Amino acid sequence: MQNKKLNIGLFGFGVVGESLYKVLENTPSLNAQVKKVCIRHSEKERNAPAELFTTIASELLHDDRLNVIVELIDDADAAYRIVTTALKRQKAVVSANKKMIAAHLEELIDIQKEYNTPFLYEAACCASIPVIRNLEEYYDNDLLQSINGIVNGSTNYILTKVFQENISFYDALVQAQEAGFAESNPALDIEGTDAVNKLSILLTHAYGIINKPENILHTGIQNLDPEDAVFAAEKSFEIKLVAQARKLKSGKIAAFVLPQFMEKSSQLFNVKNEYNGVIIESSLADKQFFYGKGAGGFPTASAVLSDLSALRYNYQYEYRKLRNQQPSEISTDYFLKVCISFAGLFQVPNERFTKILEWKYNDQRCHITGILPVSELIASDWWKQSDVSIIIYPEGIFENYEPVKEKVNFKKFEFVEVG
Ligand code: HSE
């Protein structure tokens, strides 16, 4: 198998597809060549010979000369059909489509097994950072305590520009789109969907958990307010969108994607722009930090390339956490220390807090800091309203928190209850 020639059928010739094509053309030593490219818009001008292109998927999927399909399109439904058809025809597949993979991972794992065909997707999580392969190969034991990371480049880019360079949210988003970092529907980035798709894939490789992303607690940066940055700065924090998975004493896993106050001492504090950073904590090694570009054509192509290279020796994910160990479960039984920020006085059901620790307000915004049961966040959506934002504190996960016995007396916060 070593050094077998890879004849590639490529789906998609966008930012990543074109970058991959260029790299393969310029690196003959890889023994991998794009033989055919399937695109949706034949009228677009492409920087490659016209005879490479087709709009007919079956020309690639049914071509027996092709032994690898690389799927780099953004239509998750079409990607699902391409990937499953290719695997069933025993063509190895490399994909970067986190939305599709997160939505269908259980079935895709079964198909790989049934057809004994590799399906690799390092580019789906954190682009250039080899996080999936590390979880598969290096952290192949049950000592993994946590994964904590900035896994979406676009939102990190926007937060960096808005909070540090005073560029408007909209302009920063346009820049992220122009640079090719954002999804074609940028709401997927902004609302935390892309990050939770990635977290759900990481949970499978880290803890053997298969859980649909929509069932994992998440939100994005869509509701953050400029006053939140002021509040954060007063405490010497910045705000980042962070995906977290932490093993609790019960053995279950706390997992979520939420904006977080980032303290200067965290390695994630210095992760700026489209960069991603992942801290993996294990019982023996303590913390390890992975850092690299999390979006963009060439960084993503580098992960695809690494997967292609692995296919030359027929590498497959073994999903050991899923197959060889008792898979973990996601917990809903823990507490978060959060700041809820909102416009107006009494939108927040303060009686749902286990404890209120601080309440600050000015003309524009109220910031209430307290302890909330995660079950409350899962069961309700008051905290997702457009003028409410949620930011969790560093070290903000608590397995137990003694409920306050007496009712909180809001008079002491000098509020007059209205409505
Ligand atoms: N839109 C994604 C991001 C691309 O910004 O991280 C890489 O997955």
Coordinates of C-alpha atoms and ligand atoms in Angstrom, one line a residue:
M1 CA 0.0 0.0 0.0
Q2 CA 2.9 2.3 0.7
N3 CA 3.1 5.1 -1.8
K4 CA 0.1 3.9 -3.8
K5 CA -0.8 6.3 -6.6
L6 CA -3.9 8.4 -5.7
N7 CA -6.1 9.3 -8.7
I8 CA -8.4 11.9 -7.3
G9 CA -11.9 13.0 -8.2
L10 CA -12.4 16.4 -6.7
F11 CA -15.8 17.9 -5.8
G12 CA -15.7 21.7 -5.5
F13 CA -13.3 24.2 -6.8
G14 CA -13.8 27.0 -4.3
V15 CA -11.1 28.5 -2.0
V16 CA -10.0 25.1 -0.6
G17 CA -10.5 23.0 -3.8
E18 CA -8.4 25.4 -5.9
S19 CA -5.7 25.6 -3.2
L20 CA -5.5 21.8 -3.0
Y21 CA -5.3 21.5 -6.8
K22 CA -2.4 24.0 -6.9
V23 CA -0.5 22.3 -4.2
L24 CA -0.9 18.8 -5.8
E25 CA 0.2 20.2 -9.2
N26 CA 3.3 21.7 -7.7
T27 CA 4.2 18.6 -5.5
P28 CA 4.7 15.6 -7.9
S29 CA 6.4 13.7 -5.1
L30 CA 3.1 13.2 -3.4
N31 CA 2.1 10.8 -6.2
A32 CA -1.4 12.2 -6.2
Q33 CA -3.2 13.8 -9.1
V34 CA -6.6 15.5 -9.6
K35 CA -8.0 13.7 -12.6
K36 CA -11.5 15.2 -12.7
V37 CA -13.3 18.1 -10.9
C38 CA -17.0 18.3 -10.5
I39 CA -18.4 21.8 -10.1
R40 CA -21.8 23.4 -9.9
H41 CA -21.3 26.5 -12.0
S42 CA -19.7 25.6 -15.4
E43 CA -19.8 29.2 -16.5
K44 CA -17.3 30.4 -13.9
E45 CA -13.8 31.0 -15.1
R46 CA -11.4 28.5 -13.4
N47 CA -7.6 28.5 -13.0
A48 CA -7.2 25.0 -14.4
P49 CA -7.5 23.3 -17.8
A50 CA -11.2 23.2 -19.0
E51 CA -11.1 19.5 -19.8
L52 CA -10.7 18.7 -16.0
F53 CA -14.2 20.0 -15.2
T54 CA -17.6 18.5 -15.4
T55 CA -21.0 19.2 -13.7
I56 CA -22.0 15.5 -13.7
A57 CA -21.2 13.8 -10.3
S58 CA -21.5 10.3 -11.7
E59 CA -18.6 10.9 -14.1
L60 CA -16.4 10.9 -11.0
L61 CA -18.3 8.5 -8.7
H62 CA -18.5 5.8 -11.5
D63 CA -15.1 6.2 -12.9
D64 CA -13.1 3.1 -11.9
R65 CA -9.8 4.8 -12.5
L66 CA -10.4 7.1 -9.6
N67 CA -9.5 5.6 -6.2
V68 CA -10.0 8.7 -4.1
I69 CA -12.9 11.2 -3.8
V70 CA -12.1 14.6 -2.2
E71 CA -15.3 16.4 -1.3
L72 CA -14.9 20.1 -0.7
I73 CA -18.4 21.6 -1.4
D74 CA -20.5 23.5 1.0
D75 CA -23.9 22.0 0.2
A76 CA -24.1 19.5 3.1
D77 CA -26.9 17.4 1.5
A78 CA -25.1 17.0 -1.8
A79 CA -21.9 16.2 0.1
Y80 CA -23.7 13.5 2.0
R81 CA -24.9 11.8 -1.2
I82 CA -21.4 12.1 -2.7
V83 CA -19.6 10.8 0.3
T84 CA -21.9 7.8 0.9
T85 CA -22.0 6.8 -2.7
A86 CA -18.2 7.0 -3.0
L87 CA -17.6 4.9 0.2
K88 CA -20.1 2.3 -1.0
R89 CA -18.2 2.1 -4.2
Q90 CA -15.1 1.6 -2.1
K91 CA -13.4 4.8 -3.0
A92 CA -11.5 6.3 -0.1
V93 CA -13.0 9.7 0.8
V94 CA -11.5 12.9 2.2
S95 CA -14.0 15.6 3.3
A96 CA -13.9 19.0 5.0
N97 CA -17.6 19.2 5.4
K98 CA -18.1 19.5 9.2
K99 CA -21.8 20.2 8.9
M100 CA -22.5 17.0 6.9
I101 CA -20.1 14.9 9.0
A102 CA -21.6 16.1 12.3
A103 CA -25.1 15.4 11.1
H104 CA -24.4 11.9 9.8
L105 CA -21.4 10.6 11.7
E106 CA -22.9 7.5 13.2
E107 CA -24.0 6.3 9.8
L108 CA -20.7 7.3 8.1
I109 CA -18.8 5.3 10.7
D110 CA -21.0 2.2 10.0
I111 CA -20.5 2.6 6.2
Q112 CA -16.7 2.9 6.6
K113 CA -16.8 -0.3 8.6
E114 CA -19.1 -2.2 6.3
Y115 CA -17.2 -1.3 3.1
N116 CA -13.8 -1.3 4.8
T117 CA -13.0 2.0 3.1
P118 CA -11.2 5.0 4.7
F119 CA -13.1 8.2 5.3
L120 CA -10.8 11.0 6.6
Y121 CA -11.8 14.5 7.6
E122 CA -9.0 16.3 9.5
A123 CA -9.8 19.5 7.6
A124 CA -13.3 19.5 9.2
C125 CA -12.0 20.6 12.6
C126 CA -9.6 23.6 13.0
A127 CA -8.3 23.4 9.5
S128 CA -4.5 23.3 9.7
I129 CA -4.3 21.9 13.3
P130 CA -4.1 18.1 13.4
V131 CA -6.5 17.7 16.2
I132 CA -8.5 14.7 15.1
R133 CA -5.5 12.6 14.3
N134 CA -4.0 13.5 17.7
L135 CA -7.1 12.5 19.5
E136 CA -7.3 9.3 17.6
E137 CA -3.6 8.2 17.9
Y138 CA -2.0 10.0 20.9
Y139 CA -4.9 10.4 23.3
D140 CA -6.0 6.9 22.8
N141 CA -6.9 6.3 26.4
D142 CA -9.3 7.4 29.0
L143 CA -7.0 9.9 30.6
L144 CA -8.3 12.8 28.6
Q145 CA -9.7 15.5 31.0
S146 CA -10.7 18.3 28.7
I147 CA -10.6 19.9 25.3
N148 CA -11.0 23.6 25.2
G149 CA -10.7 25.5 22.0
I150 CA -11.3 28.3 19.6
V151 CA -12.5 26.3 16.7
N152 CA -14.1 28.9 14.4
G153 CA -11.7 31.2 12.6
S154 CA -14.4 33.7 11.3
T155 CA -15.8 34.6 14.7
N156 CA -12.4 34.8 16.2
Y157 CA -11.4 37.2 13.4
I158 CA -14.5 39.3 14.0
L159 CA -14.0 39.5 17.7
T160 CA -10.4 40.5 17.2
K161 CA -11.3 43.2 14.8
V162 CA -14.3 44.5 16.7
F163 CA -12.8 44.5 20.2
Q164 CA -9.2 45.4 19.4
E165 CA -9.3 47.5 16.3
N166 CA -12.8 49.1 16.7
I167 CA -13.9 47.9 13.3
S168 CA -17.7 47.4 13.1
F169 CA -19.1 43.9 13.4
Y170 CA -20.5 44.1 9.8
D171 CA -17.2 45.3 8.3
A172 CA -15.3 42.6 10.1
L173 CA -17.7 40.0 8.8
V174 CA -17.3 41.3 5.3
Q175 CA -13.5 41.0 5.7
A176 CA -13.8 37.5 6.9
Q177 CA -16.0 36.6 4.0
E178 CA -13.7 38.3 1.5
A179 CA -10.7 36.4 2.9
G180 CA -12.6 33.1 2.4
F181 CA -12.8 32.3 6.1
A182 CA -16.6 32.5 6.5
E183 CA -19.1 29.8 5.5
S184 CA -21.2 30.8 2.4
N185 CA -24.0 31.3 5.0
P186 CA -22.1 33.2 7.6
A187 CA -24.9 32.7 10.1
L188 CA -23.4 29.3 10.6
D189 CA -20.2 30.9 11.9
I190 CA -21.8 33.8 13.9
E191 CA -24.4 31.7 15.7
G192 CA -22.0 29.1 16.8
T193 CA -23.3 26.3 14.6
D194 CA -20.0 25.7 12.8
A195 CA -18.2 25.5 16.2
V196 CA -20.7 23.1 17.6
N197 CA -20.5 20.9 14.5
K198 CA -16.8 20.7 15.1
L199 CA -17.2 20.1 18.8
S200 CA -19.6 17.2 18.1
I201 CA -17.0 15.6 15.8
L202 CA -14.3 16.1 18.4
L203 CA -16.5 14.5 21.1
T204 CA -16.6 11.3 19.1
H205 CA -12.8 11.1 18.7
A206 CA -12.1 12.3 22.3
Y207 CA -14.8 10.5 24.3
G208 CA -16.7 8.2 22.0
I209 CA -19.7 10.4 22.2
I210 CA -22.0 10.5 19.2
N211 CA -24.5 13.4 19.7
K212 CA -26.2 15.5 17.1
P213 CA -24.9 19.1 17.3
E214 CA -28.4 20.5 17.8
N215 CA -28.5 18.6 21.1
I216 CA -25.3 20.2 22.4
L217 CA -25.6 23.5 24.3
H218 CA -24.4 26.3 22.1
T219 CA -24.7 29.9 21.0
G220 CA -22.4 32.2 19.1
I221 CA -21.4 35.9 19.1
Q222 CA -24.5 37.3 17.4
N223 CA -25.8 38.9 20.6
L224 CA -22.6 40.3 22.1
D225 CA -22.9 44.0 22.8
P226 CA -20.1 46.6 22.7
E227 CA -20.8 47.1 26.4
D228 CA -19.8 43.5 27.0
A229 CA -16.3 44.3 25.8
V230 CA -16.2 47.3 28.2
F231 CA -17.3 45.0 31.0
A232 CA -14.7 42.4 30.1
A233 CA -11.9 45.0 29.8
E234 CA -12.7 46.3 33.3
K235 CA -11.9 42.8 34.5
S236 CA -8.8 42.5 32.2
F237 CA -10.6 39.9 30.1
E238 CA -11.2 39.6 26.4
I239 CA -14.2 37.7 24.9
K240 CA -13.7 34.6 22.7
L241 CA -16.1 32.0 21.4
V242 CA -14.9 28.7 22.9
A243 CA -15.9 25.1 22.5
Q244 CA -15.4 23.0 25.6
A245 CA -15.6 19.4 26.7
R246 CA -14.7 18.5 30.2
K247 CA -14.9 15.2 32.0
L248 CA -16.8 15.5 35.3
K249 CA -16.3 13.4 38.4
S250 CA -19.4 11.5 37.4
G251 CA -17.5 10.4 34.3
K252 CA -19.9 12.2 32.1
I253 CA -18.9 15.1 29.9
A254 CA -19.8 18.8 30.1
A255 CA -19.8 20.0 26.5
F256 CA -20.9 23.3 25.0
V257 CA -20.0 26.2 22.8
L258 CA -20.4 29.6 24.4
P259 CA -18.7 33.0 24.4
Q260 CA -16.1 33.1 27.3
F261 CA -14.2 35.8 29.2
M262 CA -10.6 35.0 28.4
E263 CA -8.0 35.8 31.0
K264 CA -4.5 36.9 29.9
S265 CA -2.9 33.8 31.4
S266 CA -4.7 31.4 29.0
Q267 CA -2.9 30.4 25.8
L268 CA -6.2 31.1 24.1
F269 CA -5.9 34.8 25.0
N270 CA -3.3 35.2 22.3
V271 CA -5.2 33.4 19.6
K272 CA -6.2 36.2 17.3
N273 CA -7.8 36.7 13.9
E274 CA -8.5 33.5 11.9
Y275 CA -6.2 31.4 14.1
N276 CA -7.6 28.6 16.1
G277 CA -6.2 27.2 19.4
V278 CA -7.0 24.0 21.2
I279 CA -5.9 23.1 24.8
I280 CA -6.0 19.4 25.5
E281 CA -5.7 18.4 29.1
S282 CA -4.9 14.8 30.2
S283 CA -4.3 13.3 33.6
L284 CA -0.6 12.7 33.0
A285 CA 0.6 15.3 30.6
D286 CA -1.3 18.2 32.1
K287 CA -2.1 20.8 29.4
Q288 CA -0.9 20.8 25.7
F289 CA -1.7 23.6 23.4
F290 CA -2.2 23.4 19.6
Y291 CA -2.2 26.5 17.6
G292 CA -2.6 27.3 13.9
K293 CA -4.7 28.8 11.1
G294 CA -8.3 27.6 11.5
A295 CA -9.7 28.8 8.2
G296 CA -8.7 29.8 4.7
G297 CA -7.7 28.0 1.5
F298 CA -4.2 26.8 2.0
P299 CA -4.5 26.0 5.8
T300 CA -7.5 23.8 5.0
A301 CA -5.8 22.3 2.0
S302 CA -2.9 21.4 4.2
A303 CA -5.1 19.1 6.3
V304 CA -6.7 17.6 3.2
L305 CA -3.2 16.9 1.9
S306 CA -2.2 15.3 5.1
D307 CA -5.2 13.0 4.8
L308 CA -4.3 12.2 1.2
S309 CA -0.9 11.3 2.3
A310 CA -2.2 9.0 5.0
L311 CA -4.4 7.3 2.4
R312 CA -1.2 6.1 0.7
Y313 CA -0.7 3.7 3.6
N314 CA -4.5 3.1 3.9
Y315 CA -4.9 4.8 7.2
Q316 CA -8.3 4.7 8.7
Y317 CA -9.7 6.2 11.9
E318 CA -10.3 3.4 14.4
Y319 CA -12.8 5.2 16.7
R320 CA -11.2 3.4 19.6
K321 CA -13.1 5.4 22.3
L322 CA -16.3 4.3 20.6
R323 CA -15.4 0.7 20.0
N324 CA -13.0 -0.4 22.6
Q325 CA -14.1 1.6 25.7
Q326 CA -17.3 2.4 27.3
P327 CA -18.4 5.6 25.5
S328 CA -19.0 8.6 27.7
E329 CA -22.3 10.6 27.8
I330 CA -23.0 14.3 27.8
S331 CA -24.0 15.6 31.2
T332 CA -26.8 18.1 31.9
D333 CA -26.1 18.0 35.6
Y334 CA -23.6 20.8 36.4
F335 CA -23.5 24.6 36.8
L336 CA -21.9 27.4 34.9
K337 CA -20.7 30.8 36.2
V338 CA -22.0 33.2 33.7
C339 CA -22.5 36.8 32.9
I340 CA -25.9 37.6 31.4
S341 CA -25.9 40.9 29.7
F342 CA -29.1 42.6 28.6
A343 CA -30.8 45.8 27.7
G344 CA -33.6 46.9 29.9
L345 CA -34.1 46.0 33.5
F346 CA -36.2 42.9 34.1
Q347 CA -35.9 40.6 31.2
V348 CA -33.9 38.1 33.0
P349 CA -35.6 35.6 35.2
N350 CA -33.3 36.1 38.1
E351 CA -35.0 33.5 40.3
R352 CA -33.6 30.8 38.0
F353 CA -30.0 31.6 39.2
T354 CA -28.7 29.3 41.8
K355 CA -26.8 32.3 43.1
I356 CA -26.3 35.9 42.0
L357 CA -22.8 37.2 42.6
E358 CA -22.7 40.6 41.0
W359 CA -25.1 43.0 39.3
K360 CA -23.8 46.0 37.3
Y361 CA -25.7 48.4 35.1
N362 CA -25.4 51.7 33.3
D363 CA -27.7 53.5 30.8
Q364 CA -27.2 51.0 28.1
R365 CA -26.7 47.6 29.6
C366 CA -27.1 45.4 32.7
H367 CA -24.6 42.7 33.5
I368 CA -25.6 40.1 36.0
T369 CA -23.0 37.5 37.1
G370 CA -24.2 34.4 38.8
I371 CA -24.4 30.6 38.8
L372 CA -26.9 29.0 36.5
P373 CA -27.8 25.3 36.3
V374 CA -27.0 24.0 32.8
S375 CA -30.4 22.3 32.8
E376 CA -31.9 25.8 32.9
L377 CA -30.0 26.8 29.8
I378 CA -31.0 23.7 28.0
A379 CA -34.7 23.9 28.9
S380 CA -35.2 27.6 28.2
D381 CA -34.4 30.2 25.6
W382 CA -34.7 33.6 27.4
W383 CA -30.9 33.8 27.2
K384 CA -31.0 33.5 23.4
Q385 CA -33.2 36.5 22.8
S386 CA -31.5 39.0 20.5
D387 CA -30.9 41.6 23.2
V388 CA -29.5 39.2 25.8
S389 CA -26.0 37.8 25.7
I390 CA -24.3 35.1 27.7
I391 CA -20.6 34.9 28.5
I392 CA -19.1 32.3 30.8
Y393 CA -16.3 32.9 33.2
P394 CA -12.9 31.1 33.1
E395 CA -12.9 28.0 35.2
G396 CA -16.7 28.5 35.2
I397 CA -17.8 24.9 35.3
F398 CA -19.0 23.6 38.7
E399 CA -20.2 20.1 39.4
N400 CA -22.0 21.1 42.5
Y401 CA -23.2 24.4 43.8
E402 CA -25.2 24.8 47.0
P403 CA -28.4 26.6 46.2
V404 CA -28.9 29.8 48.2
K405 CA -31.5 29.2 50.9
E406 CA -33.0 32.7 51.0
K407 CA -34.5 34.5 48.0
V408 CA -32.2 37.1 46.6
N409 CA -33.3 40.5 47.7
F410 CA -33.1 42.7 44.6
K411 CA -33.8 45.8 46.6
K412 CA -30.3 45.8 47.6
F413 CA -29.3 46.2 43.9
E414 CA -31.4 49.4 44.0
F415 CA -33.8 48.4 41.3
V416 CA -37.4 49.3 41.0
E417 CA -39.3 46.4 39.5
V418 CA -41.4 47.3 36.5
G419 CA -44.0 45.5 34.4
Ligands
HSE1 N1 -16.0 29.1 8.5 C1 -15.0 28.2 9.1 C2 -14.3 29.0 10.1 C3 -14.1 27.7 8.1 O1 -14.4 30.3 10.1 O2 -13.6 28.5 11.0 C4 -13.1 26.6 8.6 O3 -13.8 25.5 9.1

